[in-house]
Amino acid sequence: MSVEISQFFQVFFDEAAELLAEKERLLLGLDPASFDMADIDAIFRVAHSIKGGAATFGLADMTGVTHVLESLLDRLRKGEMTLTLEHIDVFLAAKDVLQMLLAGHRDGAAIDTGEVEALLVQLNGLAAQTGTPAAAPAGAGAAISAPVARMVRITMPGVSTTDFAALSDELGLLGRVSPVAGDIPAVLLETAEACDDIAAVCTFIVDPSLLKIEEVTPAPETAVADFELFDLPAVPLTPPAPVSQSTPPERAAPERHSPPSPGGTESSSIRVSVEKVDQLINLVGELVITQAMIEQRTHGLDPMLHEKLLSGVSQLTRNTRHLQEAVMSIRMMPMDYVFSRFPRMVRDLAAKLGKKVDFATHGAATELDKGLIERIIDPLTHLVRNSVDHGIELPDARMASGKPATGTLTLSAEHRGGHVVIEVSDDGGGLSRARILAKAQQQGLPVSDGMSDSDVWQLIFAPGFSTAEIVTDVSGRGVGMDVVRRNIAALGGQVEIRSVAGKGSTVSIALPLTLAILDGMSVRSGDEVYILPLSYVLESLQPQPQDISDIAGQGQVVRVRGDYLPLVSLKQLFSTADSGEAGPGIAVILEADGQRAALLIDELVGQQQVVVKNLESNYRRVSGVSGATILGDGSVALILDVGALLRGAKAGW
């Protein structure tokens, strides 16, 4: 049996993680004063599904917790108890414990058994409370606690002999099983379990559209004694045996392992490992490079003599571009994957700090590359904690300034051009220009009273900068903000801050849609071609000799419409061999992290999409270079790290 079921462990782990996230979302939306009973029903189904799946795989600790939780939720949804904030807090704690247990079974993480036992004490404590029944008749609990056993016939077309034997063993956990003779595999089951629970066991292996469950004859009332029935107040603190109340999950994802039903609707999704997706993306990247090579080889052909060949190459180019876009979309994930982590954090932080905070999200369906999404979580977490701790004021302070006692924290995402812009906004007190300038002067940073607000806000990204009088265990406005900007810059993104005193602050993060393919500008310096990410390029111009000046110890600067910008010679930076055909040079104006500089090159080659190859894993880390790509002629071109170039220009290299 273990051999057949073990292949579904990962399915259960994935499903349980999704169910726990859904449970937290539903709980955070509950208001004891006014709530939809459908939400309680949905939370109950989550607990029921996890309990069943855990029992099926012998995870006794998860079965024990979810059994007590499920029974308590059942009393709430039947009106035998009144929902309170204490219920919600304990249910959220149960979610945390179940997540800890899941991580223990899935990843081998440490499990705090004391925390599990403490939770069971809390759950049983709630169960012992009489509550206020909502029009529940006396004795209703006793009436629902004794389901009647009956006989059902389960028909399982297309099941192999091995799977049939395994399913018979599994169904034996629900009652007495008797095989039925015939050409189509079937059994008789005497059980008190619901048909949905029976189906949940079978659909791990059987296509649910082919499964047939029907009640054939009423079972005698005495059969109830054959089944162990729990009454919630009597539930022990130690987890029950995994087979005592086996009700596998309703969402066992059978569609991922079963053929589509004849004439029915096929599954709308499949679960594929990230490694397979990355392999597919790499192969498409190679195809894009090969297509570019073919296209370059055909540029010099006579269109009259090679009309069909050129037409085929043109069609190949279009199809390759469409394939590339389709494959890249597979790695795209909605921002809700990130946003869903924060409602609980905001709720807990606000309660800890004595604040009232409403959390809102916009654009949760906006999609971003999976690699970027996973690496943006930590910077966003820091910004959200800062907003709750130091941005939004205490209720009394807000009311004294004419604001509502409850502050608002908003996370939003939207597409703007070739970027995704993520914003963290709060309606708190805003940044203090005077305090930031005073702190900057104290730390010896170059500041002046005439600095623009945007330049002042950029000061909080200096390493170790903070205006907090007391550094709390939650956050410190500015502490770690240099890490936030550095992490965003490593993703090819930029950070901008807007703030109005007394009105609030907004931190805006602009990220490229994907790390695998980027829009770049090909530039030539000497004999070499380099790629500049197009998102950093502002303009290009040909400077006059009188516009370029030398500054002792600081290198060169170029005058652009009255402003002096650091001038970086790409030829000198990489010691590029001179082709002997260089003209006066072209200055490409670049901007990153609020800084601008000019890059001196020999020639603008053109604009194109390039497939990013990791240089560090294939060679070594090179200063000023973020990756490499293969051009249409088969040569390798380095992709320049604009952020590093600008930081080097500021430091004078």
XYZ file of C-alpha atoms in Angstrom:
653
model
C 0.000 0.000 0.000
C 2.797 2.440 0.929
C 4.354 2.087 -2.523
C 1.168 3.074 -4.323
C 0.289 5.988 -2.049
C 3.798 7.399 -1.588
C 3.790 8.891 -5.088
C 1.025 11.242 -3.934
C 2.878 12.653 -0.923
C 4.094 15.704 -2.846
C 0.581 16.281 -4.175
C -0.739 16.303 -0.618
C 2.029 18.630 0.590
C 1.333 21.100 -2.230
C -2.424 20.921 -1.702
C -2.098 21.327 2.066
C 0.087 24.426 1.655
C -2.493 25.965 -0.672
C -5.316 25.083 1.721
C -3.507 26.643 4.687
C -2.943 29.857 2.728
C -6.637 29.903 1.839
C -7.574 29.289 5.464
C -5.503 32.262 6.633
C -7.052 34.488 3.973
C -10.559 33.532 5.053
C -9.808 33.962 8.760
C -8.342 37.424 8.258
C -11.550 38.453 6.509
C -13.788 37.365 9.391
C -15.487 39.960 11.590
C -17.290 38.456 14.617
C -19.860 41.254 14.473
C -20.767 40.581 10.850
C -19.597 37.618 8.806
C -20.798 35.292 6.098
C -21.463 31.754 7.337
C -20.198 30.546 3.957
C -16.714 31.572 5.094
C -17.014 29.389 8.205
C -18.134 26.532 5.973
C -15.126 27.102 3.703
C -12.705 27.107 6.673
C -14.333 23.904 7.918
C -13.800 22.264 4.524
C -10.136 23.256 4.610
C -9.641 21.612 8.009
C -11.626 18.585 6.855
C -9.537 18.177 3.704
C -6.192 18.489 5.490
C -7.333 16.087 8.188
C -8.336 13.483 5.637
C -5.144 13.751 3.622
C -2.973 13.639 6.763
C -4.787 10.532 7.979
C -4.367 8.854 4.603
C -0.593 9.326 4.732
C -0.271 8.450 8.403
C 0.612 11.972 9.613
C -0.902 11.506 13.080
C 0.119 14.884 14.492
C -1.609 16.838 11.703
C -4.626 14.526 11.944
C -4.941 15.207 15.669
C -4.835 18.991 15.353
C -7.206 19.176 12.397
C -9.662 16.750 14.012
C -10.108 18.986 17.059
C -10.179 22.095 14.854
C -12.715 20.564 12.481
C -15.039 19.576 15.324
C -14.897 23.062 16.808
C -15.601 24.665 13.424
C -18.501 22.285 12.945
C -20.096 23.553 16.151
C -19.632 27.135 14.983
C -21.197 26.575 11.588
C -24.154 24.780 13.181
C -24.772 27.739 15.482
C -23.865 25.859 18.670
C -21.193 28.449 19.525
C -20.779 32.160 18.932
C -17.779 33.347 16.936
C -15.434 35.646 18.871
C -12.059 37.272 18.256
C -10.570 34.584 20.501
C -11.768 31.941 18.047
C -10.099 33.746 15.150
C -6.812 34.145 17.057
C -6.730 30.474 18.020
C -7.648 29.367 14.492
C -4.793 31.468 13.129
C -2.478 29.877 15.671
C -3.724 26.479 14.473
C -2.797 27.451 10.930
C 0.734 28.296 12.094
C 1.068 24.981 13.910
C -0.215 23.014 10.917
C 2.237 24.869 8.683
C 5.043 23.959 11.086
C 3.981 20.297 11.073
C 3.712 20.318 7.282
C 7.232 21.731 6.976
C 8.448 19.057 9.376
C 7.048 16.224 7.291
C 7.939 17.771 3.936
C 11.343 19.322 4.614
C 12.476 17.730 7.873
C 12.169 21.043 9.747
C 12.103 21.039 13.552
C 8.703 20.582 15.220
C 7.922 22.179 18.586
C 5.736 19.572 20.300
C 5.120 21.961 23.185
C 3.539 24.435 20.779
C 1.305 21.681 19.386
C 0.131 20.642 22.858
C -0.459 24.270 23.867
C -2.638 24.749 20.790
C -4.687 21.649 21.588
C -5.233 23.030 25.102
C -6.512 26.275 23.583
C -8.797 24.466 21.146
C -10.240 22.228 23.854
C -10.638 25.279 26.078
C -12.785 26.910 23.414
C -14.721 23.671 23.003
C -15.483 23.619 26.717
C -17.099 27.047 26.532
C -20.869 26.884 26.258
C -21.066 29.796 23.837
C -24.363 31.310 22.829
C -26.335 28.988 20.574
C -27.884 30.687 17.586
C -31.352 29.169 17.642
C -29.881 25.683 18.019
C -32.397 23.253 19.549
C -31.458 21.446 22.737
C -29.758 18.158 22.070
C -28.783 19.159 18.560
C -25.159 18.249 19.252
C -26.125 14.734 20.263
C -28.281 14.382 17.186
C -25.460 15.146 14.807
C -22.777 13.213 16.667
C -24.115 9.783 15.808
C -24.247 9.265 12.032
C -25.984 6.088 10.929
C -23.991 3.382 9.168
C -25.304 2.114 5.829
C -24.193 -0.044 2.924
C -22.824 1.590 -0.216
C -21.614 0.095 -3.485
C -18.460 1.652 -4.972
C -17.765 0.966 -8.640
C -14.280 1.784 -9.973
C -13.997 1.213 -13.750
C -10.516 0.935 -15.228
C -8.693 0.311 -11.927
C -5.820 -2.183 -12.043
C -5.684 -5.194 -9.749
C -2.895 -3.642 -7.675
C -4.691 -0.305 -7.274
C -7.958 -2.091 -6.493
C -6.301 -3.990 -3.648
C -4.732 -0.773 -2.359
C -8.053 1.085 -2.466
C -9.825 -1.768 -0.701
C -7.289 -1.525 2.127
C -7.746 2.247 2.286
C -11.556 2.001 2.281
C -11.212 -0.476 5.141
C -10.288 2.509 7.294
C -13.840 3.811 6.812
C -15.708 0.589 7.569
C -16.172 -3.038 6.537
C -15.287 -3.819 2.919
C -16.561 -6.734 0.834
C -15.504 -7.281 -2.815
C -18.223 -7.616 -5.460
C -17.789 -10.265 -8.163
C -18.023 -9.029 -11.751
C -16.111 -7.679 -14.727
C -15.968 -4.119 -13.332
C -14.033 -3.662 -10.043
C -16.454 -2.853 -7.203
C -16.810 -3.238 -3.450
C -19.520 -3.018 -0.817
C -18.679 -0.739 2.102
C -20.573 -0.610 5.396
C -19.769 2.809 6.786
C -21.101 5.893 8.534
C -18.907 8.231 6.492
C -20.333 10.669 3.975
C -20.136 9.954 0.253
C -17.806 12.930 -0.222
C -15.336 11.377 2.230
C -15.526 8.036 0.445
C -14.954 9.735 -2.904
C -11.965 11.630 -1.483
C -10.257 8.314 -0.718
C -10.916 6.871 -4.153
C -10.061 9.893 -6.265
C -6.397 9.632 -5.370
C -6.342 6.876 -8.006
C -9.748 6.708 -9.716
C -10.947 9.300 -12.236
C -13.782 11.023 -10.312
C -15.927 11.175 -13.450
C -15.886 7.359 -13.647
C -16.311 6.665 -9.942
C -19.819 5.595 -8.903
C -21.000 5.520 -5.276
C -24.568 4.444 -4.476
C -26.380 3.368 -1.345
C -27.761 -0.127 -1.880
C -29.376 -1.288 1.367
C -29.905 0.359 4.747
C -27.544 -0.936 7.387
C -28.932 -1.969 10.794
C -28.776 0.646 13.526
C -26.565 -1.579 15.627
C -23.814 -1.170 13.050
C -23.108 2.237 14.484
C -21.341 0.562 17.367
C -18.675 -0.676 14.954
C -17.397 2.867 14.404
C -15.456 5.098 16.759
C -17.297 8.417 17.186
C -15.777 11.515 18.785
C -17.531 14.143 20.863
C -15.399 17.284 20.885
C -15.122 17.946 24.669
C -13.803 14.399 25.134
C -11.036 14.702 22.520
C -7.661 13.803 24.103
C -4.727 16.197 23.870
C -2.555 13.533 22.276
C -3.205 13.157 18.524
C -5.446 10.226 17.614
C -4.106 7.376 15.551
C -3.944 8.318 11.870
C -6.501 5.685 10.888
C -9.152 6.417 13.521
C -10.966 9.122 11.555
C -9.617 8.805 8.044
C -11.241 11.260 5.672
C -8.780 12.090 2.860
C -8.783 15.532 1.307
C -11.498 16.709 -0.969
C -8.908 18.522 -3.086
C -6.523 15.654 -3.768
C -5.995 16.924 -7.310
C -7.031 13.703 -9.079
C -7.100 15.540 -12.376
C -3.336 15.703 -12.316
C -3.017 11.940 -12.484
C -6.155 10.802 -14.280
C -7.158 10.811 -17.934
C -9.818 13.324 -18.966
C -13.339 12.033 -18.771
C -14.943 11.088 -22.080
C -16.969 13.992 -23.308
C -16.176 15.925 -20.121
C -14.065 18.958 -19.358
C -10.321 18.463 -19.074
C -8.354 19.805 -16.150
C -7.599 23.508 -16.404
C -4.116 23.177 -14.901
C -1.249 20.797 -14.287
C 1.583 20.840 -11.767
C 5.040 20.947 -13.349
C 8.374 21.272 -11.549
C 10.240 24.567 -11.902
C 13.278 22.670 -13.189
C 11.331 21.464 -16.226
C 10.064 24.960 -16.937
C 13.582 26.401 -16.670
C 14.885 23.713 -19.010
C 12.198 24.607 -21.535
C 13.049 28.310 -21.241
C 16.742 27.574 -21.785
C 15.945 25.548 -24.918
C 13.750 28.326 -26.285
C 16.572 30.750 -25.540
C 18.901 28.628 -27.630
C 16.278 28.565 -30.380
C 16.070 32.372 -30.300
C 19.857 32.561 -30.707
C 19.829 30.062 -33.581
C 17.014 31.948 -35.305
C 18.999 35.192 -34.990
C 21.999 33.490 -36.568
C 19.930 32.234 -39.500
C 18.358 35.652 -39.985
C 21.765 37.341 -39.983
C 23.142 34.849 -42.544
C 20.287 35.625 -44.940
C 20.610 39.434 -44.845
C 22.896 39.535 -47.854
C 20.844 37.215 -50.074
C 19.106 38.495 -53.211
C 15.368 38.708 -52.358
C 14.442 37.882 -55.964
C 16.518 34.701 -56.136
C 15.767 33.501 -52.617
C 12.205 34.709 -52.113
C 10.895 31.445 -50.625
C 13.862 31.041 -48.295
C 13.581 34.602 -46.992
C 9.826 34.187 -46.564
C 10.416 31.025 -44.521
C 13.012 32.774 -42.365
C 10.583 35.638 -41.771
C 7.898 33.159 -40.702
C 10.417 31.392 -38.454
C 11.230 34.731 -36.819
C 7.558 35.433 -36.067
C 6.907 31.924 -34.763
C 10.024 31.995 -32.606
C 8.970 35.306 -31.059
C 5.477 33.967 -30.316
C 6.914 30.758 -28.860
C 9.318 32.753 -26.744
C 6.519 34.929 -25.349
C 4.326 31.887 -24.663
C 7.073 29.995 -22.856
C 8.103 33.030 -20.821
C 4.497 33.420 -19.688
C 4.715 29.981 -18.037
C 7.123 31.395 -15.447
C 4.883 34.358 -14.773
C 3.060 34.310 -11.445
C 0.447 36.716 -10.039
C 1.619 39.194 -7.419
C -1.035 37.732 -5.125
C 1.582 35.055 -4.373
C 3.500 37.822 -2.570
C 0.640 40.033 -1.399
C -1.137 37.164 0.380
C 1.743 36.932 2.865
C 1.174 40.370 4.341
C -2.397 40.605 5.750
C -1.455 38.340 8.657
C 1.810 40.196 9.253
C 0.077 43.580 9.269
C -2.634 42.302 11.619
C -0.128 40.888 14.118
C 2.207 43.904 13.986
C -0.641 46.357 14.437
C -1.916 44.431 17.462
C 1.592 44.296 18.948
C 2.140 48.037 18.491
C -1.345 49.072 19.613
C -2.269 50.465 16.197
C -5.245 50.063 13.919
C -4.356 49.350 10.316
C -6.486 48.472 7.314
C -4.541 46.517 4.698
C -5.546 46.836 1.033
C -4.112 45.459 -2.207
C -4.551 46.484 -5.826
C -3.357 44.679 -8.920
C -2.826 41.313 -7.224
C -3.422 39.637 -10.602
C -0.445 41.493 -12.146
C 2.092 38.892 -13.263
C 5.840 38.847 -12.700
C 8.583 36.311 -13.366
C 8.771 33.633 -10.653
C 12.456 34.287 -10.038
C 11.757 37.960 -9.413
C 8.712 37.276 -7.242
C 10.653 35.052 -4.863
C 13.457 37.604 -4.523
C 11.167 40.603 -4.011
C 9.519 39.135 -0.896
C 12.233 40.172 1.586
C 12.504 43.814 0.429
C 8.708 44.186 0.484
C 8.549 42.619 3.945
C 10.992 45.223 5.230
C 9.018 48.081 3.668
C 5.681 46.836 5.046
C 7.097 46.474 8.563
C 8.549 49.984 8.346
C 5.193 51.427 7.305
C 3.334 49.790 10.193
C 5.982 50.545 12.802
C 7.139 54.045 11.856
C 4.800 55.249 9.138
C 1.304 54.895 10.586
C 0.710 56.749 13.847
C -1.014 55.530 17.005
C -4.821 55.998 17.029
C -4.722 58.924 19.491
C -2.102 60.761 17.454
C -4.057 60.226 14.253
C -7.282 61.513 15.763
C -5.463 64.537 17.217
C -4.298 65.447 13.702
C -7.793 65.067 12.240
C -7.279 61.616 10.743
C -9.369 58.501 11.319
C -8.020 56.287 14.106
C -7.416 53.474 11.639
C -4.554 53.907 9.203
C -4.395 52.413 5.727
C -1.512 50.460 4.235
C -1.758 49.670 0.526
C 0.230 47.299 -1.668
C -0.282 47.733 -5.403
C 1.193 46.412 -8.623
C 0.702 47.378 -12.254
C 2.367 47.125 -15.633
C 4.013 50.275 -16.943
C 5.723 49.782 -20.266
C 8.175 46.923 -19.969
C 8.199 47.028 -16.169
C 6.090 46.012 -13.206
C 5.762 48.826 -10.676
C 5.098 47.758 -7.071
C 4.175 50.410 -4.517
C 3.951 50.333 -0.720
C 1.856 53.288 0.473
C 0.660 54.411 3.895
C -1.344 57.410 5.098
C 0.878 57.949 8.125
C 2.985 60.899 9.197
C 5.376 60.832 6.229
C 9.129 61.327 6.273
C 10.592 64.234 8.251
C 12.853 66.294 5.996
C 14.421 68.157 8.932
C 15.238 64.995 10.897
C 16.710 63.271 7.844
C 18.954 66.262 7.042
C 20.052 66.553 10.668
C 20.894 62.855 10.851
C 22.727 63.002 7.513
C 24.855 65.931 8.739
C 25.591 64.005 11.942
C 26.831 61.050 9.872
C 28.963 63.278 7.657
C 26.932 62.863 4.484
C 27.100 65.691 1.901
C 23.825 67.617 2.307
C 22.480 71.138 1.909
C 19.249 72.943 2.767
C 18.658 73.532 -0.927
C 18.371 69.810 -1.737
C 15.162 68.709 -3.394
C 12.799 66.465 -1.445
C 13.531 63.499 -3.707
C 17.268 63.854 -3.021
C 16.608 64.088 0.714
C 14.496 60.933 0.673
C 17.342 59.099 -1.083
C 19.499 59.719 1.993
C 17.651 57.035 3.947
C 19.240 54.454 1.637
C 22.676 55.254 3.065
C 24.141 52.287 5.004
C 23.116 52.336 8.672
C 20.978 55.464 8.252
C 18.048 55.776 10.655
C 16.091 58.607 12.251
C 14.382 56.301 14.756
C 14.954 57.441 18.334
C 14.395 53.889 19.543
C 15.276 50.885 17.413
C 12.505 48.346 18.032
C 12.483 44.611 17.399
C 10.042 45.295 14.561
C 11.932 47.719 12.337
C 13.772 51.009 12.158
C 12.950 53.552 9.470
C 16.074 53.510 7.305
C 17.806 50.583 9.009
C 18.356 48.077 6.237
C 17.014 50.339 3.505
C 20.426 50.221 1.841
C 19.986 46.452 1.624
C 16.527 46.934 0.122
C 17.906 49.178 -2.627
C 20.856 46.879 -3.264
C 18.581 43.850 -3.609
C 16.256 45.714 -5.963
C 19.200 46.930 -8.052
C 20.474 43.335 -8.301
C 17.154 42.471 -9.975
C 17.581 45.261 -12.513
C 15.055 47.436 -10.685
C 14.900 50.946 -9.264
C 13.474 52.412 -6.045
C 11.822 55.796 -5.649
C 10.317 57.441 -2.549
C 7.540 60.010 -2.413
C 6.421 61.532 0.868
C 4.284 64.401 2.150
C 4.525 65.430 5.799
C 1.376 64.463 7.671
C -0.092 62.682 4.633
C 2.017 59.557 4.249
C 4.719 57.949 2.144
C 4.975 55.773 -0.953
C 7.911 53.572 -1.923
C 7.798 52.679 -5.615
C 9.771 49.738 -7.052
C 10.128 49.286 -10.823
C 11.211 45.812 -11.960
C 11.736 44.197 -15.357
C 9.122 41.597 -16.273
C 11.654 38.778 -16.413
C 15.296 38.020 -15.746
C 15.695 35.582 -18.637
C 15.220 37.901 -21.630
C 15.680 41.652 -21.768
C 15.380 44.482 -24.262
C 18.868 45.764 -24.874
C 20.823 48.280 -26.899
C 23.894 46.883 -28.680
C 26.861 49.247 -28.523
C 30.366 48.892 -29.929
C 33.572 49.899 -28.234
C 36.709 49.069 -30.189
C 36.312 45.552 -31.569
C 33.793 44.443 -28.945
C 29.992 44.636 -28.771
C 28.243 45.134 -25.409
C 24.591 45.140 -24.353
C 23.031 47.962 -22.340
C 19.641 47.155 -20.708
C 17.286 49.515 -22.494
C 15.397 50.444 -19.312
C 18.439 52.408 -18.066
C 19.092 54.329 -21.285
C 17.785 57.915 -21.347
C 19.324 59.280 -24.545
C 22.473 59.328 -26.664
C 24.408 62.281 -28.070
C 27.735 63.166 -29.624
C 29.594 65.475 -27.220
C 31.854 68.252 -28.462
C 35.444 68.353 -27.206
C 34.789 71.574 -25.299
C 31.963 69.813 -23.362
C 34.375 67.293 -21.807
C 36.473 68.346 -18.814
C 39.013 66.637 -16.564
C 38.667 66.842 -12.792
C 41.788 66.053 -10.791
C 41.406 62.712 -9.073
C 37.799 62.327 -10.256
C 38.138 61.433 -13.923
C 36.162 63.182 -16.655
C 32.770 64.896 -16.769
C 30.635 65.895 -19.721
C 28.314 68.889 -19.885
C 24.773 68.021 -20.976
C 22.388 70.992 -21.170
C 24.051 72.777 -18.275
C 24.499 69.701 -16.051
C 27.843 67.992 -15.537
C 27.711 64.195 -15.562
C 30.512 61.682 -14.832
C 31.898 60.334 -18.107
C 32.931 56.672 -18.239
C 34.933 55.466 -21.242
C 33.944 51.884 -22.002
C 37.163 51.414 -23.958
C 39.291 52.393 -20.963
C 37.119 50.503 -18.491
C 37.537 47.141 -20.206
C 40.830 47.890 -22.024
C 39.089 47.216 -25.334
C 41.277 46.803 -28.402
C 40.889 49.750 -30.774
C 39.644 48.936 -34.267
C 41.328 52.069 -35.614
C 38.035 53.382 -37.002
C 36.694 55.137 -33.927
C 35.239 58.576 -34.404
C 34.787 61.318 -31.809
C 32.620 58.931 -29.759
C 28.999 58.797 -28.622
C 27.837 59.441 -25.057
C 24.932 57.277 -23.859
C 23.183 58.867 -20.859
C 22.257 56.259 -18.254
C 20.207 56.545 -15.065
C 19.890 54.113 -12.128
C 19.043 54.598 -8.433
C 18.535 58.318 -8.977
C 22.062 58.745 -10.369
C 23.033 59.667 -13.928
C 26.249 59.235 -15.864
C 27.446 59.189 -19.488
C 29.008 56.129 -21.086
C 31.413 56.889 -23.915
C 31.256 54.353 -26.768
C 32.256 54.213 -30.429
C 29.011 53.184 -32.112
C 25.338 52.413 -31.547
C 24.710 49.041 -33.233
C 20.978 48.641 -32.666
C 18.169 47.543 -30.362
C 17.254 43.890 -29.839
C 15.967 41.316 -27.357
C 18.724 39.197 -25.883
C 18.738 35.930 -23.944
C 20.528 36.441 -20.612
C 23.180 33.860 -19.728
C 24.642 33.676 -16.229
C 28.310 34.610 -16.502
C 29.190 33.841 -12.901
C 28.127 30.168 -13.060
C 29.858 29.628 -16.414
C 33.005 31.707 -15.851
C 33.414 34.046 -12.888
C 32.086 37.324 -11.559
C 33.264 40.349 -13.555
C 32.928 43.853 -12.128
C 30.546 46.006 -14.160
C 29.011 42.983 -15.933
C 25.684 41.359 -15.007
C 25.608 38.557 -17.599
C 26.284 37.626 -21.190
C 24.403 36.741 -24.359
C 25.091 35.162 -27.748
C 24.617 37.389 -30.763
C 23.303 36.427 -34.164
C 26.811 35.911 -35.543
C 27.609 33.465 -32.728
C 29.848 35.860 -30.800
C 29.457 36.483 -27.066
C 28.482 39.960 -25.857
C 28.693 41.085 -22.232
C 25.595 42.635 -20.636
C 26.668 45.683 -18.644
C 25.654 46.189 -15.011
C 24.510 49.794 -15.217
C 24.070 50.185 -11.467
C 27.672 49.110 -10.839
C 28.935 51.384 -13.617
C 27.185 54.400 -12.112
C 28.385 53.627 -8.603
C 31.922 53.313 -9.960
C 31.567 56.587 -11.844
C 30.469 58.341 -8.666
C 33.439 56.932 -6.772
C 35.836 57.900 -9.565
C 36.715 54.238 -10.166
